[in-house]
């Protein structure tokens, strides 16, 4: 349901600080669910730039998005 994605995005928009990288991954996952590859790619890149602990998984998610 699109409304659920909107609610999730709203919750994630208030994220920063210690878990910012993990929130960026979740933002990317929400974007993938919305079929918004450009936003997902940007969120995953942001997570990597913030040294997300599970960077290998984020790289796989980026690769799955293609070019």
mmCIF file with all atom_site columns, C-alpha atoms in Angstrom, residues 5-63:
data_model
loop_
_atom_site.group_PDB
_atom_site.id
_atom_site.type_symbol
_atom_site.label_atom_id
_atom_site.label_alt_id
_atom_site.label_comp_id
_atom_site.label_asym_id
_atom_site.label_entity_id
_atom_site.label_seq_id
_atom_site.pdbx_PDB_ins_code
_atom_site.Cartn_x
_atom_site.Cartn_y
_atom_site.Cartn_z
_atom_site.occupancy
_atom_site.B_iso_or_equiv
_atom_site.pdbx_formal_charge
_atom_site.auth_seq_id
_atom_site.auth_comp_id
_atom_site.auth_asym_id
_atom_site.auth_atom_id
_atom_site.pdbx_PDB_model_num
ATOM 1  C CA . UNK A 1 5  ? 5.508  3.574  2.078  1.00 0.00 ? 5  UNK A CA 1
ATOM 2  C CA . UNK A 1 6  ? 4.708  7.228  2.699  1.00 0.00 ? 6  UNK A CA 1
ATOM 3  C CA . UNK A 1 7  ? 4.486  6.647  6.456  1.00 0.00 ? 7  UNK A CA 1
ATOM 4  C CA . UNK A 1 8  ? 7.747  4.736  6.440  1.00 0.00 ? 8  UNK A CA 1
ATOM 5  C CA . UNK A 1 9  ? 9.466  7.480  4.460  1.00 0.00 ? 9  UNK A CA 1
ATOM 6  C CA . UNK A 1 10 ? 8.224  10.087 6.907  1.00 0.00 ? 10 UNK A CA 1
ATOM 7  C CA . UNK A 1 11 ? 9.668  8.131  9.815  1.00 0.00 ? 11 UNK A CA 1
ATOM 8  C CA . UNK A 1 12 ? 12.991 7.746  8.041  1.00 0.00 ? 12 UNK A CA 1
ATOM 9  C CA . UNK A 1 13 ? 13.223 11.432 7.136  1.00 0.00 ? 13 UNK A CA 1
ATOM 10 C CA . UNK A 1 14 ? 13.718 12.325 10.793 1.00 0.00 ? 14 UNK A CA 1
ATOM 11 C CA . UNK A 1 15 ? 16.789 10.125 11.095 1.00 0.00 ? 15 UNK A CA 1
ATOM 12 C CA . UNK A 1 16 ? 20.301 11.323 11.643 1.00 0.00 ? 16 UNK A CA 1
ATOM 13 C CA . UNK A 1 17 ? 23.141 10.800 14.033 1.00 0.00 ? 17 UNK A CA 1
ATOM 14 C CA . UNK A 1 18 ? 24.494 7.455  15.056 1.00 0.00 ? 18 UNK A CA 1
ATOM 15 C CA . UNK A 1 19 ? 22.183 5.309  12.913 1.00 0.00 ? 19 UNK A CA 1
ATOM 16 C CA . UNK A 1 20 ? 22.072 7.591  9.861  1.00 0.00 ? 20 UNK A CA 1
ATOM 17 C CA . UNK A 1 21 ? 23.783 5.038  7.615  1.00 0.00 ? 21 UNK A CA 1
ATOM 18 C CA . UNK A 1 22 ? 21.354 2.290  8.593  1.00 0.00 ? 22 UNK A CA 1
ATOM 19 C CA . UNK A 1 23 ? 18.414 4.644  8.033  1.00 0.00 ? 23 UNK A CA 1
ATOM 20 C CA . UNK A 1 24 ? 19.804 5.438  4.586  1.00 0.00 ? 24 UNK A CA 1
ATOM 21 C CA . UNK A 1 25 ? 19.697 1.716  3.743  1.00 0.00 ? 25 UNK A CA 1
ATOM 22 C CA . UNK A 1 26 ? 16.081 1.533  4.861  1.00 0.00 ? 26 UNK A CA 1
ATOM 23 C CA . UNK A 1 27 ? 15.283 4.598  2.751  1.00 0.00 ? 27 UNK A CA 1
ATOM 24 C CA . UNK A 1 28 ? 16.834 2.777  -0.197 1.00 0.00 ? 28 UNK A CA 1
ATOM 25 C CA . UNK A 1 29 ? 14.764 -0.320 0.507  1.00 0.00 ? 29 UNK A CA 1
ATOM 26 C CA . UNK A 1 30 ? 11.586 1.775  0.616  1.00 0.00 ? 30 UNK A CA 1
ATOM 27 C CA . UNK A 1 31 ? 12.548 3.374  -2.697 1.00 0.00 ? 31 UNK A CA 1
ATOM 28 C CA . UNK A 1 32 ? 13.079 -0.066 -4.244 1.00 0.00 ? 32 UNK A CA 1
ATOM 29 C CA . UNK A 1 33 ? 9.611  -1.105 -3.063 1.00 0.00 ? 33 UNK A CA 1
ATOM 30 C CA . UNK A 1 34 ? 8.262  2.012  -4.779 1.00 0.00 ? 34 UNK A CA 1
ATOM 31 C CA . UNK A 1 35 ? 10.155 1.158  -7.977 1.00 0.00 ? 35 UNK A CA 1
ATOM 32 C CA . UNK A 1 36 ? 12.207 4.347  -7.614 1.00 0.00 ? 36 UNK A CA 1
ATOM 33 C CA . UNK A 1 37 ? 15.687 3.176  -8.584 1.00 0.00 ? 37 UNK A CA 1
ATOM 34 C CA . UNK A 1 38 ? 17.259 6.642  -8.658 1.00 0.00 ? 38 UNK A CA 1
ATOM 35 C CA . UNK A 1 39 ? 16.250 7.413  -5.074 1.00 0.00 ? 39 UNK A CA 1
ATOM 36 C CA . UNK A 1 40 ? 17.283 3.940  -3.935 1.00 0.00 ? 40 UNK A CA 1
ATOM 37 C CA . UNK A 1 41 ? 20.682 4.314  -5.576 1.00 0.00 ? 41 UNK A CA 1
ATOM 38 C CA . UNK A 1 42 ? 21.242 7.691  -3.899 1.00 0.00 ? 42 UNK A CA 1
ATOM 39 C CA . UNK A 1 43 ? 20.223 6.336  -0.493 1.00 0.00 ? 43 UNK A CA 1
ATOM 40 C CA . UNK A 1 44 ? 22.493 3.290  -0.790 1.00 0.00 ? 44 UNK A CA 1
ATOM 41 C CA . UNK A 1 45 ? 25.395 5.496  -1.913 1.00 0.00 ? 45 UNK A CA 1
ATOM 42 C CA . UNK A 1 46 ? 24.765 7.731  1.098  1.00 0.00 ? 46 UNK A CA 1
ATOM 43 C CA . UNK A 1 47 ? 24.862 4.711  3.388  1.00 0.00 ? 47 UNK A CA 1
ATOM 44 C CA . UNK A 1 48 ? 28.199 3.636  1.931  1.00 0.00 ? 48 UNK A CA 1
ATOM 45 C CA . UNK A 1 49 ? 29.618 7.141  2.287  1.00 0.00 ? 49 UNK A CA 1
ATOM 46 C CA . UNK A 1 50 ? 28.625 7.034  5.947  1.00 0.00 ? 50 UNK A CA 1
ATOM 47 C CA . UNK A 1 51 ? 30.464 3.715  6.403  1.00 0.00 ? 51 UNK A CA 1
ATOM 48 C CA . UNK A 1 52 ? 27.430 1.529  6.991  1.00 0.00 ? 52 UNK A CA 1
ATOM 49 C CA . UNK A 1 53 ? 28.530 -1.624 8.877  1.00 0.00 ? 53 UNK A CA 1
ATOM 50 C CA . UNK A 1 54 ? 26.979 -4.048 6.355  1.00 0.00 ? 54 UNK A CA 1
ATOM 51 C CA . UNK A 1 55 ? 28.561 -2.413 3.313  1.00 0.00 ? 55 UNK A CA 1
ATOM 52 C CA . UNK A 1 56 ? 28.842 -5.682 1.380  1.00 0.00 ? 56 UNK A CA 1
ATOM 53 C CA . UNK A 1 57 ? 25.077 -6.122 1.467  1.00 0.00 ? 57 UNK A CA 1
ATOM 54 C CA . UNK A 1 58 ? 24.521 -2.519 0.411  1.00 0.00 ? 58 UNK A CA 1
ATOM 55 C CA . UNK A 1 59 ? 26.890 -3.021 -2.535 1.00 0.00 ? 59 UNK A CA 1
ATOM 56 C CA . UNK A 1 60 ? 24.832 -6.059 -3.587 1.00 0.00 ? 60 UNK A CA 1
ATOM 57 C CA . UNK A 1 61 ? 21.656 -3.964 -3.400 1.00 0.00 ? 61 UNK A CA 1
ATOM 58 C CA . UNK A 1 62 ? 23.306 -1.318 -5.571 1.00 0.00 ? 62 UNK A CA 1
ATOM 59 C CA . UNK A 1 63 ? 24.408 -3.940 -8.078 1.00 0.00 ? 63 UNK A CA 1
#
